[in-house]
GROMACS .gro file of C-alpha atoms in nm:
model
  343
    1MET     CA    1   0.000   0.000   0.000
    2GLU     CA    2   0.158   0.325  -0.113
    3TYR     CA    3   0.103   0.663   0.049
    4ALA     CA    4   0.157   1.014  -0.080
    5THR     CA    5   0.445   1.221   0.052
    6SER     CA    6   0.211   1.438   0.259
    7ASN     CA    7   0.080   1.129   0.435
    8VAL     CA    8   0.434   1.010   0.503
    9ILE     CA    9   0.517   1.342   0.667
   10LYS     CA   10   0.198   1.330   0.872
   11THR     CA   11   0.254   0.974   0.989
   12ALA     CA   12   0.621   1.040   1.055
   13SER     CA   13   0.523   1.309   1.303
   14VAL     CA   14   0.311   1.052   1.483
   15GLY     CA   15   0.605   0.814   1.469
   16ALA     CA   16   0.827   1.072   1.632
   17ALA     CA   17   0.582   1.100   1.919
   18PHE     CA   18   0.573   0.721   1.931
   19CYS     CA   19   0.942   0.671   1.986
   20VAL     CA   20   1.166   0.976   2.003
   21SER     CA   21   1.164   1.016   2.380
   22ALA     CA   22   1.260   0.650   2.413
   23GLY     CA   23   1.570   0.718   2.208
   24LEU     CA   24   1.442   0.525   1.908
   25ALA     CA   25   1.475   0.808   1.656
   26ARG     CA   26   1.840   0.892   1.711
   27ARG     CA   27   2.050   0.913   1.403
   28GLY     CA   28   2.308   0.645   1.353
   29PRO     CA   29   2.676   0.711   1.293
   30PRO     CA   30   2.772   0.888   0.971
   31HIS     CA   31   2.846   0.667   0.673
   32LYS     CA   32   3.164   0.726   0.471
   33THR     CA   33   3.143   0.687   0.094
   34GLN     CA   34   3.421   0.723  -0.164
   35TYR     CA   35   3.462   0.692  -0.538
   36ASP     CA   36   3.604   0.365  -0.661
   37ALA     CA   37   3.982   0.400  -0.672
   38GLY     CA   38   4.047   0.054  -0.809
   39THR     CA   39   4.177   0.165  -1.150
   40PRO     CA   40   4.477   0.386  -1.228
   41ASP     CA   41   4.268   0.661  -1.382
   42ALA     CA   42   3.999   0.665  -1.114
   43PRO     CA   43   3.970   1.008  -0.953
   44ARG     CA   44   4.085   1.016  -0.595
   45THR     CA   45   3.864   1.227  -0.375
   46LYS     CA   46   3.833   1.307  -0.011
   47PRO     CA   47   3.585   1.094   0.183
   48VAL     CA   48   3.233   1.231   0.161
   49ILE     CA   49   3.032   1.215   0.483
   50THR     CA   50   2.672   1.119   0.422
   51ARG     CA   51   2.383   1.032   0.650
   52LEU     CA   52   2.071   0.834   0.599
   53PRO     CA   53   1.770   1.065   0.580
   54PRO     CA   54   1.618   1.129   0.924
   55LEU     CA   55   1.286   0.974   0.816
   56ALA     CA   56   1.468   0.656   0.713
   57HIS     CA   57   1.620   0.626   1.062
   58LEU     CA   58   1.279   0.687   1.217
   59ARG     CA   59   1.119   0.426   0.994
   60VAL     CA   60   1.374   0.159   1.087
   61ARG     CA   61   1.355   0.234   1.459
   62ILE     CA   62   0.976   0.216   1.469
   63ALA     CA   63   0.972  -0.104   1.266
   64ASP     CA   64   1.230  -0.270   1.492
   65HIS     CA   65   1.037  -0.171   1.803
   66VAL     CA   66   0.701  -0.295   1.672
   67ARG     CA   67   0.845  -0.623   1.545
   68GLY     CA   68   1.011  -0.675   1.880
   69MET     CA   69   0.673  -0.646   2.049
   70THR     CA   70   0.508  -0.906   1.824
   71ARG     CA   71   0.790  -1.148   1.750
   72GLY     CA   72   0.717  -1.507   1.850
   73THR     CA   73   1.033  -1.639   2.017
   74SER     CA   74   0.922  -1.940   2.216
   75SER     CA   75   0.753  -2.163   1.960
   76GLY     CA   76   1.074  -2.338   1.861
   77ILE     CA   77   0.993  -2.273   1.494
   78VAL     CA   78   1.172  -2.021   1.274
   79LEU     CA   79   0.972  -1.925   0.966
   80ASP     CA   80   1.139  -1.897   0.627
   81LEU     CA   81   0.895  -1.683   0.433
   82ASP     CA   82   1.134  -1.651   0.137
   83ASN     CA   83   1.166  -2.019   0.050
   84PRO     CA   84   1.111  -2.246  -0.132
   85PRO     CA   85   1.049  -2.040  -0.447
   86GLY     CA   86   0.698  -2.073  -0.584
   87ASP     CA   87   0.555  -2.252  -0.279
   88PRO     CA   88   0.198  -2.118  -0.229
   89GLY     CA   89   0.166  -2.244   0.127
   90LEU     CA   90  -0.182  -2.338   0.240
   91PHE     CA   91  -0.362  -2.071   0.036
   92GLY     CA   92  -0.164  -1.881  -0.225
   93PRO     CA   93  -0.170  -1.513  -0.325
   94HIS     CA   94  -0.522  -1.516  -0.468
   95ALA     CA   95  -0.674  -1.605  -0.130
   96VAL     CA   96  -0.879  -1.341   0.048
   97CYS     CA   97  -0.695  -1.414   0.374
   98TRP     CA   98  -0.373  -1.295   0.207
   99ARG     CA   99  -0.538  -0.952   0.178
  100VAL     CA  100  -0.715  -0.944   0.514
  101HIS     CA  101  -0.410  -1.054   0.714
  102ALA     CA  102  -0.171  -0.820   0.531
  103ASP     CA  103  -0.265  -0.500   0.716
  104PHE     CA  104  -0.067  -0.501   1.040
  105PRO     CA  105  -0.252  -0.222   1.228
  106ALA     CA  106  -0.592  -0.376   1.155
  107MET     CA  107  -0.465  -0.716   1.265
  108LEU     CA  108  -0.340  -0.568   1.593
  109ALA     CA  109  -0.678  -0.414   1.667
  110GLY     CA  110  -0.850  -0.734   1.562
  111GLY     CA  111  -0.622  -0.935   1.788
  112VAL     CA  112  -0.724  -0.726   2.090
  113SER     CA  113  -1.092  -0.779   2.007
  114ALA     CA  114  -1.035  -1.152   1.961
  115LEU     CA  115  -0.865  -1.194   2.299
  116LEU     CA  116  -1.147  -1.009   2.474
  117LEU     CA  117  -1.412  -1.223   2.306
  118GLN     CA  118  -1.223  -1.546   2.376
  119ALA     CA  119  -1.190  -1.450   2.743
  120LEU     CA  120  -1.568  -1.450   2.781
  121HIS     CA  121  -1.578  -1.828   2.756
  122PRO     CA  122  -1.471  -1.955   3.101
  123LEU     CA  123  -1.344  -2.292   2.976
  124ALA     CA  124  -1.146  -2.140   2.690
  125LEU     CA  125  -0.997  -1.887   2.931
  126ALA     CA  126  -0.917  -2.148   3.197
  127GLY     CA  127  -0.666  -2.327   2.977
  128VAL     CA  128  -0.478  -2.006   2.903
  129TRP     CA  129  -0.505  -1.886   3.263
  130ASP     CA  130  -0.374  -2.209   3.417
  131HIS     CA  131  -0.116  -2.315   3.159
  132SER     CA  132   0.048  -2.006   3.010
  133SER     CA  133   0.241  -1.700   3.118
  134PHE     CA  134   0.018  -1.453   2.934
  135ARG     CA  135  -0.061  -1.255   3.250
  136THR     CA  136   0.309  -1.174   3.297
  137ASP     CA  137   0.406  -1.188   2.928
  138MET     CA  138   0.118  -1.050   2.723
  139GLN     CA  139   0.361  -0.948   2.449
  140GLY     CA  140   0.484  -1.306   2.425
  141ARG     CA  141   0.128  -1.427   2.379
  142LEU     CA  142   0.067  -1.168   2.108
  143GLY     CA  143   0.395  -1.263   1.943
  144ARG     CA  144   0.315  -1.633   1.932
  145THR     CA  145  -0.029  -1.561   1.789
  146ALA     CA  146   0.121  -1.326   1.529
  147GLN     CA  147   0.373  -1.593   1.426
  148PHE     CA  148   0.101  -1.855   1.390
  149ILE     CA  149  -0.119  -1.630   1.175
  150ALA     CA  150   0.175  -1.519   0.959
  151GLY     CA  151   0.306  -1.873   0.919
  152THR     CA  152  -0.023  -2.041   0.836
  153THR     CA  153  -0.124  -1.759   0.601
  154TYR     CA  154   0.200  -1.672   0.423
  155GLY     CA  155   0.450  -1.944   0.509
  156CYS     CA  156   0.541  -2.235   0.286
  157ARG     CA  157   0.331  -2.546   0.332
  158ALA     CA  158   0.595  -2.725   0.539
  159ASP     CA  159   0.625  -2.437   0.788
  160ALA     CA  160   0.247  -2.396   0.812
  161GLU     CA  161   0.202  -2.765   0.884
  162ARG     CA  162   0.480  -2.757   1.144
  163LEU     CA  163   0.309  -2.468   1.325
  164ILE     CA  164  -0.025  -2.650   1.327
  165ALA     CA  165   0.136  -2.971   1.452
  166ARG     CA  166   0.315  -2.776   1.726
  167VAL     CA  167  -0.008  -2.614   1.848
  168ARG     CA  168  -0.188  -2.949   1.845
  169GLN     CA  169   0.093  -3.099   2.052
  170ILE     CA  170   0.068  -2.818   2.307
  171HIS     CA  171  -0.311  -2.842   2.327
  172ALA     CA  172  -0.295  -3.217   2.387
  173GLY     CA  173  -0.118  -3.160   2.718
  174ILE     CA  174  -0.347  -2.889   2.855
  175GLN     CA  175  -0.635  -2.990   3.077
  176GLY     CA  176  -0.774  -2.902   3.418
  177ILE     CA  177  -1.072  -2.793   3.620
  178ALA     CA  178  -1.231  -2.451   3.569
  179PRO     CA  179  -1.335  -2.237   3.869
  180ASP     CA  180  -1.696  -2.353   3.826
  181GLY     CA  181  -1.587  -2.716   3.867
  182ARG     CA  182  -1.617  -2.819   3.504
  183PRO     CA  183  -1.329  -3.007   3.341
  184TYR     CA  184  -1.168  -2.858   3.032
  185ARG     CA  185  -0.924  -2.964   2.762
  186ALA     CA  186  -0.750  -2.729   2.524
  187ASP     CA  187  -0.806  -2.975   2.240
  188ASP     CA  188  -1.184  -2.982   2.297
  189PRO     CA  189  -1.327  -2.933   1.944
  190HIS     CA  190  -1.608  -2.717   2.081
  191LEU     CA  191  -1.363  -2.475   2.245
  192LEU     CA  192  -1.135  -2.472   1.942
  193THR     CA  193  -1.426  -2.361   1.726
  194TRP     CA  194  -1.508  -2.075   1.966
  195VAL     CA  195  -1.148  -1.955   1.975
  196HIS     CA  196  -1.129  -1.968   1.595
  197VAL     CA  197  -1.455  -1.782   1.532
  198ALA     CA  198  -1.374  -1.513   1.788
  199GLU     CA  199  -1.044  -1.461   1.611
  200VAL     CA  200  -1.144  -1.455   1.243
  201SER     CA  201  -1.462  -1.253   1.302
  202SER     CA  202  -1.251  -0.991   1.481
  203PHE     CA  203  -0.994  -0.983   1.200
  204MET     CA  204  -1.271  -0.936   0.945
  205ALA     CA  205  -1.435  -0.661   1.149
  206ALA     CA  206  -1.100  -0.480   1.173
  207TYR     CA  207  -1.036  -0.513   0.800
  208LEU     CA  208  -1.380  -0.378   0.711
  209ARG     CA  209  -1.343  -0.082   0.948
  210HIS     CA  210  -0.980   0.016   0.890
  211VAL     CA  211  -0.887  -0.109   0.543
  212ASN     CA  212  -1.166  -0.188   0.299
  213PRO     CA  213  -1.530  -0.148   0.404
  214SER     CA  214  -1.633  -0.238   0.047
  215LEU     CA  215  -1.509  -0.596   0.061
  216SER     CA  216  -1.791  -0.790  -0.103
  217ALA     CA  217  -2.014  -1.036   0.081
  218ALA     CA  218  -1.885  -1.314  -0.143
  219GLU     CA  219  -1.524  -1.231  -0.055
  220GLN     CA  220  -1.607  -1.222   0.314
  221ASP     CA  221  -1.767  -1.564   0.285
  222GLN     CA  222  -1.457  -1.687   0.101
  223TYR     CA  223  -1.238  -1.561   0.386
  224TYR     CA  224  -1.434  -1.759   0.643
  225ALA     CA  225  -1.424  -2.068   0.422
  226GLU     CA  226  -1.047  -2.037   0.375
  227THR     CA  227  -0.960  -1.988   0.740
  228ALA     CA  228  -1.188  -2.277   0.840
  229HIS     CA  229  -0.926  -2.512   0.691
  230VAL     CA  230  -0.674  -2.409   0.958
  231ALA     CA  231  -0.933  -2.447   1.234
  232ALA     CA  232  -1.020  -2.794   1.109
  233ALA     CA  233  -0.651  -2.890   1.100
  234LEU     CA  234  -0.628  -2.786   1.467
  235GLY     CA  235  -0.924  -3.010   1.555
  236ALA     CA  236  -1.224  -2.776   1.549
  237ILE     CA  237  -1.558  -2.912   1.427
  238ALA     CA  238  -1.882  -2.769   1.287
  239ILE     CA  239  -1.689  -2.459   1.180
  240PRO     CA  240  -1.899  -2.174   1.037
  241ARG     CA  241  -1.783  -2.091   0.685
  242SER     CA  242  -1.978  -1.777   0.589
  243ARG     CA  243  -2.086  -1.443   0.738
  244GLN     CA  244  -2.432  -1.575   0.807
  245GLU     CA  245  -2.302  -1.891   0.972
  246VAL     CA  246  -2.055  -1.693   1.185
  247ALA     CA  247  -2.324  -1.452   1.305
  248GLY     CA  248  -2.558  -1.739   1.390
  249TYR     CA  249  -2.284  -1.930   1.570
  250ILE     CA  250  -2.187  -1.634   1.790
  251GLU     CA  251  -2.550  -1.574   1.883
  252ARG     CA  252  -2.591  -1.940   1.982
  253MET     CA  253  -2.277  -1.923   2.196
  254ARG     CA  254  -2.386  -1.623   2.402
  255PRO     CA  255  -2.551  -1.830   2.680
  256GLU     CA  256  -2.213  -1.998   2.743
  257LEU     CA  257  -2.027  -1.668   2.787
  258ILE     CA  258  -1.954  -1.520   3.129
  259ALA     CA  259  -1.773  -1.201   3.227
  260ASP     CA  260  -1.621  -1.333   3.548
  261ALA     CA  261  -1.330  -1.191   3.747
  262ARG     CA  262  -1.079  -1.359   3.518
  263ALA     CA  263  -1.234  -1.209   3.205
  264HIS     CA  264  -1.229  -0.862   3.364
  265ASP     CA  265  -0.864  -0.916   3.459
  266VAL     CA  266  -0.776  -0.999   3.098
  267ALA     CA  267  -0.956  -0.688   2.977
  268GLN     CA  268  -0.769  -0.463   3.220
  269ARG     CA  269  -0.433  -0.617   3.130
  270LEU     CA  270  -0.499  -0.562   2.760
  271LEU     CA  271  -0.616  -0.204   2.807
  272ASN     CA  272  -0.307  -0.131   3.017
  273LEU     CA  273  -0.061  -0.311   2.792
  274SER     CA  274   0.289  -0.160   2.799
  275SER     CA  275   0.580  -0.199   2.562
  276GLY     CA  276   0.857  -0.088   2.798
  277HIS     CA  277   0.892   0.247   2.615
  278LEU     CA  278   0.692   0.536   2.757
  279ALA     CA  279   0.685   0.712   2.422
  280ALA     CA  280   0.501   0.418   2.268
  281LEU     CA  281   0.218   0.422   2.521
  282PRO     CA  282  -0.009   0.670   2.336
  283ALA     CA  283  -0.002   0.459   2.020
  284ILE     CA  284  -0.057   0.137   2.215
  285ARG     CA  285  -0.351   0.288   2.401
  286ILE     CA  286  -0.504   0.395   2.071
  287LEU     CA  287  -0.458   0.048   1.918
  288THR     CA  288  -0.613  -0.130   2.216
  289ALA     CA  289  -0.902   0.118   2.223
  290ALA     CA  290  -0.958   0.054   1.852
  291GLY     CA  291  -0.976  -0.317   1.930
  292THR     CA  292  -1.256  -0.262   2.182
  293GLN     CA  293  -1.458  -0.077   1.918
  294LEU     CA  294  -1.479  -0.398   1.714
  295LEU     CA  295  -1.660  -0.588   1.989
  296PRO     CA  296  -2.036  -0.649   1.970
  297PRO     CA  297  -2.211  -0.405   2.205
  298TRP     CA  298  -2.326  -0.689   2.430
  299ALA     CA  299  -1.963  -0.803   2.478
  300SER     CA  300  -1.850  -0.452   2.573
  301ALA     CA  301  -2.136  -0.432   2.821
  302MET     CA  302  -2.047  -0.769   2.975
  303LEU     CA  303  -1.688  -0.654   3.030
  304GLY     CA  304  -1.801  -0.318   3.170
  305LEU     CA  305  -1.589  -0.122   2.925
  306ASP     CA  306  -1.602   0.257   2.929
  307THR     CA  307  -1.717   0.272   2.569
  308ALA     CA  308  -1.743   0.651   2.546
  309ARG     CA  309  -1.386   0.709   2.667
  310LEU     CA  310  -1.250   0.430   2.450
  311ARG     CA  311  -1.437   0.561   2.147
  312TRP     CA  312  -1.269   0.900   2.181
  313ARG     CA  313  -0.930   0.739   2.229
  314ALA     CA  314  -0.977   0.523   1.918
  315LEU     CA  315  -1.017   0.836   1.703
  316GLY     CA  316  -0.636   0.837   1.677
  317MET     CA  317  -0.635   0.502   1.497
  318PRO     CA  318  -0.604   0.643   1.140
  319ALA     CA  319  -0.286   0.834   1.232
  320VAL     CA  320  -0.130   0.540   1.419
  321ALA     CA  321  -0.227   0.297   1.143
  322GLY     CA  322  -0.076   0.524   0.880
  323MET     CA  323   0.248   0.551   1.077
  324LEU     CA  324   0.271   0.173   1.112
  325ARG     CA  325   0.198   0.112   0.743
  326TRP     CA  326   0.466   0.362   0.648
  327SER     CA  327   0.728   0.220   0.881
  328LEU     CA  328   0.674  -0.155   0.835
  329THR     CA  329   0.838  -0.267   0.514
  330ASN     CA  330   0.932  -0.616   0.401
  331SER     CA  331   0.622  -0.762   0.564
  332ALA     CA  332   0.529  -1.130   0.568
  333ALA     CA  333   0.281  -1.069   0.287
  334GLN     CA  334   0.542  -0.890   0.073
  335ARG     CA  335   0.800  -1.163   0.128
  336ALA     CA  336   0.549  -1.434   0.043
  337ARG     CA  337   0.455  -1.258  -0.280
  338ARG     CA  338   0.821  -1.234  -0.378
  339ARG     CA  339   0.860  -1.605  -0.302
  340MET     CA  340   0.568  -1.681  -0.533
  341ALA     CA  341   0.722  -1.470  -0.811
  342GLN     CA  342   1.038  -1.688  -0.808
  343THR     CA  343   0.911  -1.962  -1.034
   0.00000   0.00000   0.00000
């Protein structure tokens, strides 16, 4: 997605606010360049001191910081999005999910919405609560989720299948008793379907709001049908595969959803997420607020969210999204498209 120069300048100013006080926008050391003196007649000149443009430094610093926040480091799998040449992965470049999952800011907002929705199911939340470190390492959780989405969407088939097998292996060892006394298993097909639908419906809502509200009904249905293949590979059953089926499924699930103390705790942790850099907090607060705006009104009410305050905060989303789109180059989607062009 290309942006005009005026938009780059506008988003760069937001980027400066995002990271300059954390020392992320400092210029690097000067770079020395010199004419080639490898032939007898080559002109010998004094070294010329050049610097990368300030905006280029800012772009790199922001990108490094954001990728550091969402990098999955504990899965044991390193993705190679550049190889093998021509490998379409599970979907290929003509898939709708390649478009929907390509916009990083929308996916971040959608991820916040998905986690809040998932937390409303007490059995789905119990497995995460009892068997993961997400309460002390929310960034790690976001990073692992980001890696899974990137790998299963844009990775080669071998990497995508390795990620799915890894998640299935982890789920197989997670079980326990929820606070209400009911047993749970992370590989319960019923729970896997809920987690999947909460996720993909949130990603679609974010894409429609922040990227392309004109995506056709047929393309939206295609997106749900495509992503259902990953859910099925993880063990989900009776997976809704269209907008109408997704809406009906969520409505049928509402009686199972509870906003208990754990769900409220998750909401507060997400809304107070920190990156370790004070200068990044305004942008993070805007992104998380934008995620809450994607929730169905009944879900926001269950969680007791201050919708008016969060709505005002989310007004900054276009500026933050523009800054992120400008700064994040060489994305998973771009690398996968280059891989496909190497036939």
